[in-house]
CSV table of C-alpha atoms in Angstrom, one decimal:
chain,number,residue,atom,x,y,z
A,67,UNK,CA,-5.3,20.1,-47.1
A,68,UNK,CA,-8.3,19.0,-45.9
A,69,UNK,CA,-10.4,20.0,-42.7
A,70,UNK,CA,-9.6,17.0,-40.9
A,71,UNK,CA,-7.7,16.4,-38.1
A,72,UNK,CA,-3.8,15.3,-38.7
A,73,UNK,CA,-3.5,12.1,-38.5
A,74,UNK,CA,-0.9,10.8,-36.1
A,75,UNK,CA,1.0,7.3,-35.8
A,76,UNK,CA,2.6,5.7,-33.2
A,77,UNK,CA,5.4,3.0,-33.3
A,78,UNK,CA,4.0,1.6,-30.9
A,79,UNK,CA,7.1,-1.0,-30.7
A,80,UNK,CA,9.6,1.3,-31.4
A,81,UNK,CA,9.2,4.2,-28.9
A,82,UNK,CA,8.4,1.7,-26.2
A,83,UNK,CA,12.1,0.0,-27.2
A,84,UNK,CA,13.7,3.1,-27.3
A,85,UNK,CA,14.0,3.7,-23.5
A,86,UNK,CA,15.3,0.2,-21.5
A,87,UNK,CA,13.0,1.1,-18.8
A,88,UNK,CA,12.0,-3.0,-18.4
A,89,UNK,CA,10.2,-2.9,-21.4
A,90,UNK,CA,10.8,-6.8,-22.4
A,91,UNK,CA,9.1,-8.0,-18.6
A,92,UNK,CA,4.8,-6.8,-19.0
A,93,UNK,CA,4.9,-5.8,-23.6
A,94,UNK,CA,1.3,-4.7,-23.0
A,95,UNK,CA,1.9,-2.9,-19.6
A,96,UNK,CA,4.4,-0.9,-20.9
A,97,UNK,CA,2.2,-0.2,-24.0
A,98,UNK,CA,-0.5,0.8,-21.9
A,99,UNK,CA,2.1,3.1,-20.0
A,100,UNK,CA,3.0,4.6,-23.4
A,101,UNK,CA,-0.9,4.6,-24.5
A,102,UNK,CA,-2.2,6.7,-22.2
A,103,UNK,CA,0.6,9.2,-21.8
A,104,UNK,CA,-0.4,10.5,-25.6
A,105,UNK,CA,-3.7,11.1,-24.7
A,106,UNK,CA,-2.5,15.1,-23.5
A,107,UNK,CA,-1.1,15.2,-27.3
A,108,UNK,CA,-4.4,14.7,-29.2
A,109,UNK,CA,-5.6,18.3,-27.4
A,110,UNK,CA,-2.3,19.9,-26.9
A,111,UNK,CA,-1.2,18.9,-30.3
A,112,UNK,CA,3.3,18.1,-30.8
A,113,UNK,CA,5.7,20.6,-31.5
A,114,UNK,CA,5.0,21.5,-35.1
A,115,UNK,CA,1.4,20.0,-35.1
A,116,UNK,CA,-1.6,21.9,-33.4
A,117,UNK,CA,-3.9,19.6,-31.8
A,118,UNK,CA,-6.8,18.8,-31.6
A,119,UNK,CA,-5.3,15.0,-33.1
A,120,UNK,CA,-6.1,12.0,-34.0
A,121,UNK,CA,-3.3,10.2,-32.1
A,122,UNK,CA,-3.2,6.3,-33.7
A,123,UNK,CA,-0.8,4.1,-31.8
A,124,UNK,CA,-0.1,0.9,-33.8
A,125,UNK,CA,0.6,-2.4,-31.3
A,126,UNK,CA,1.7,-5.3,-32.2
A,127,UNK,CA,3.4,-8.8,-30.3
A,128,UNK,CA,1.9,-9.5,-26.8
A,129,UNK,CA,0.6,-6.4,-26.5
A,130,UNK,CA,-1.9,-6.9,-29.3
A,131,UNK,CA,-5.4,-6.8,-26.6
A,132,UNK,CA,-4.0,-2.9,-25.1
A,133,UNK,CA,-7.6,-1.1,-25.9
A,134,UNK,CA,-8.3,2.5,-27.2
A,135,UNK,CA,-9.0,5.4,-24.6
A,136,UNK,CA,-10.1,8.5,-25.3
A,137,UNK,CA,-7.9,10.4,-27.6
A,138,UNK,CA,-6.0,6.7,-28.6
A,139,UNK,CA,-6.6,4.9,-30.9
A,140,UNK,CA,-5.2,1.7,-30.6
A,141,UNK,CA,-4.5,-0.8,-33.9
A,142,UNK,CA,-3.7,-3.4,-33.4
A,143,UNK,CA,-1.2,-5.3,-36.9
A,144,UNK,CA,-2.2,-8.4,-36.8
A,145,UNK,CA,1.3,-9.1,-38.7
A,146,UNK,CA,4.1,-6.8,-38.5
A,147,UNK,CA,3.2,-3.1,-37.1
A,148,UNK,CA,5.7,-1.5,-39.5
A,149,UNK,CA,2.5,-3.4,-42.3
A,150,UNK,CA,-0.2,-1.6,-40.3
A,151,UNK,CA,0.8,2.0,-40.2
A,152,UNK,CA,1.9,1.9,-43.8
A,153,UNK,CA,-2.1,1.0,-44.6
A,154,UNK,CA,-3.2,3.7,-42.8
A,155,UNK,CA,-1.2,6.2,-43.9
A,156,UNK,CA,-2.2,5.2,-47.6
A,157,UNK,CA,-5.6,4.7,-47.3
A,158,UNK,CA,-5.5,8.0,-45.0
A,159,UNK,CA,-7.7,11.4,-46.8
A,160,UNK,CA,-6.2,13.2,-50.1
A,161,UNK,CA,-4.0,16.2,-48.3
A,162,UNK,CA,-4.9,15.3,-44.8
A,163,UNK,CA,-1.4,16.2,-42.8
A,164,UNK,CA,-0.3,13.0,-41.3
A,165,UNK,CA,3.0,12.8,-38.7
A,166,UNK,CA,4.4,8.9,-37.5
A,167,UNK,CA,6.2,8.7,-34.8
A,168,UNK,CA,9.5,5.8,-34.9
A,169,UNK,CA,12.8,5.9,-35.0
A,170,UNK,CA,12.7,3.0,-37.5
A,171,UNK,CA,14.3,4.2,-41.2
A,172,UNK,CA,12.8,1.3,-43.2
A,173,UNK,CA,9.7,2.2,-42.3
A,174,UNK,CA,9.8,6.1,-42.5
A,175,UNK,CA,10.9,5.7,-46.3
A,176,UNK,CA,7.7,3.3,-46.8
A,177,UNK,CA,6.0,6.3,-45.5
A,178,UNK,CA,7.7,9.1,-46.1
A,179,UNK,CA,7.3,7.5,-49.5
A,180,UNK,CA,2.8,7.5,-48.8
A,181,UNK,CA,3.4,11.6,-48.2
A,182,UNK,CA,3.9,11.0,-44.1
A,183,UNK,CA,5.7,12.8,-42.2
A,184,UNK,CA,8.3,11.1,-39.6
A,185,UNK,CA,10.1,12.1,-35.7
A,186,UNK,CA,12.3,10.8,-32.9
A,187,UNK,CA,10.5,8.6,-29.9
A,188,UNK,CA,11.5,11.8,-28.4
A,189,UNK,CA,9.0,13.3,-29.6
A,190,UNK,CA,6.3,12.0,-27.6
A,191,UNK,CA,8.4,10.4,-24.5
A,192,UNK,CA,11.2,13.4,-23.8
A,193,UNK,CA,14.7,12.5,-22.2
A,194,UNK,CA,13.8,11.3,-19.0
A,195,UNK,CA,10.4,10.1,-19.1
A,196,UNK,CA,10.0,6.8,-19.8
A,197,UNK,CA,7.0,5.3,-17.5
A,198,UNK,CA,8.5,2.3,-16.2
A,199,UNK,CA,9.6,2.4,-13.2
A,200,UNK,CA,13.1,3.2,-12.6
A,201,UNK,CA,11.7,6.9,-14.0
A,202,UNK,CA,9.1,6.7,-10.5
A,203,UNK,CA,12.5,6.6,-9.1
A,204,UNK,CA,13.6,9.4,-10.9
A,205,UNK,CA,17.1,7.4,-11.5
A,206,UNK,CA,18.5,5.7,-14.1
A,207,UNK,CA,20.6,3.7,-11.7
A,208,UNK,CA,20.1,-0.4,-11.9
A,209,UNK,CA,18.5,0.1,-15.4
A,210,UNK,CA,19.8,-2.5,-17.4
A,211,UNK,CA,20.4,-2.5,-21.3
A,212,UNK,CA,17.2,-3.9,-23.5
A,213,UNK,CA,17.7,-7.1,-25.0
A,214,UNK,CA,18.9,-6.2,-29.1
A,215,UNK,CA,16.9,-6.5,-31.8
A,216,UNK,CA,13.7,-7.2,-29.9
A,217,UNK,CA,10.6,-5.7,-30.0
A,218,UNK,CA,7.9,-5.0,-27.6
């Protein structure tokens, strides 16, 4: 192990897409809400991973222009977000602890081959916390499921 902070890489498209809260209407806004919700984890840590942490949110597509904020570095993938996530994991310092947040099984296999651990979207988006308007109303009523096979 190194003395560096643990690296947490969040697959924005996968995590945003895990909650059918209307994200497809405003992909950039959904990624910004996710980014903002990650800020407290940078200092406090995650279950099983003490803070402070280096939190990186990987965005793609319509969310490419999302800016970094203190506590969360945003990395824009020029192509597929999964490829950029694998690069970040592979390029980290030897022995640096790394957690990738995604439900994508293929991506999980790829980053685990580079020594990363994986956790699902609920790690950073507990049930009932979507960050969207429906969550603010406190109800799942009226939510339409997201379009199949579409990522933010």
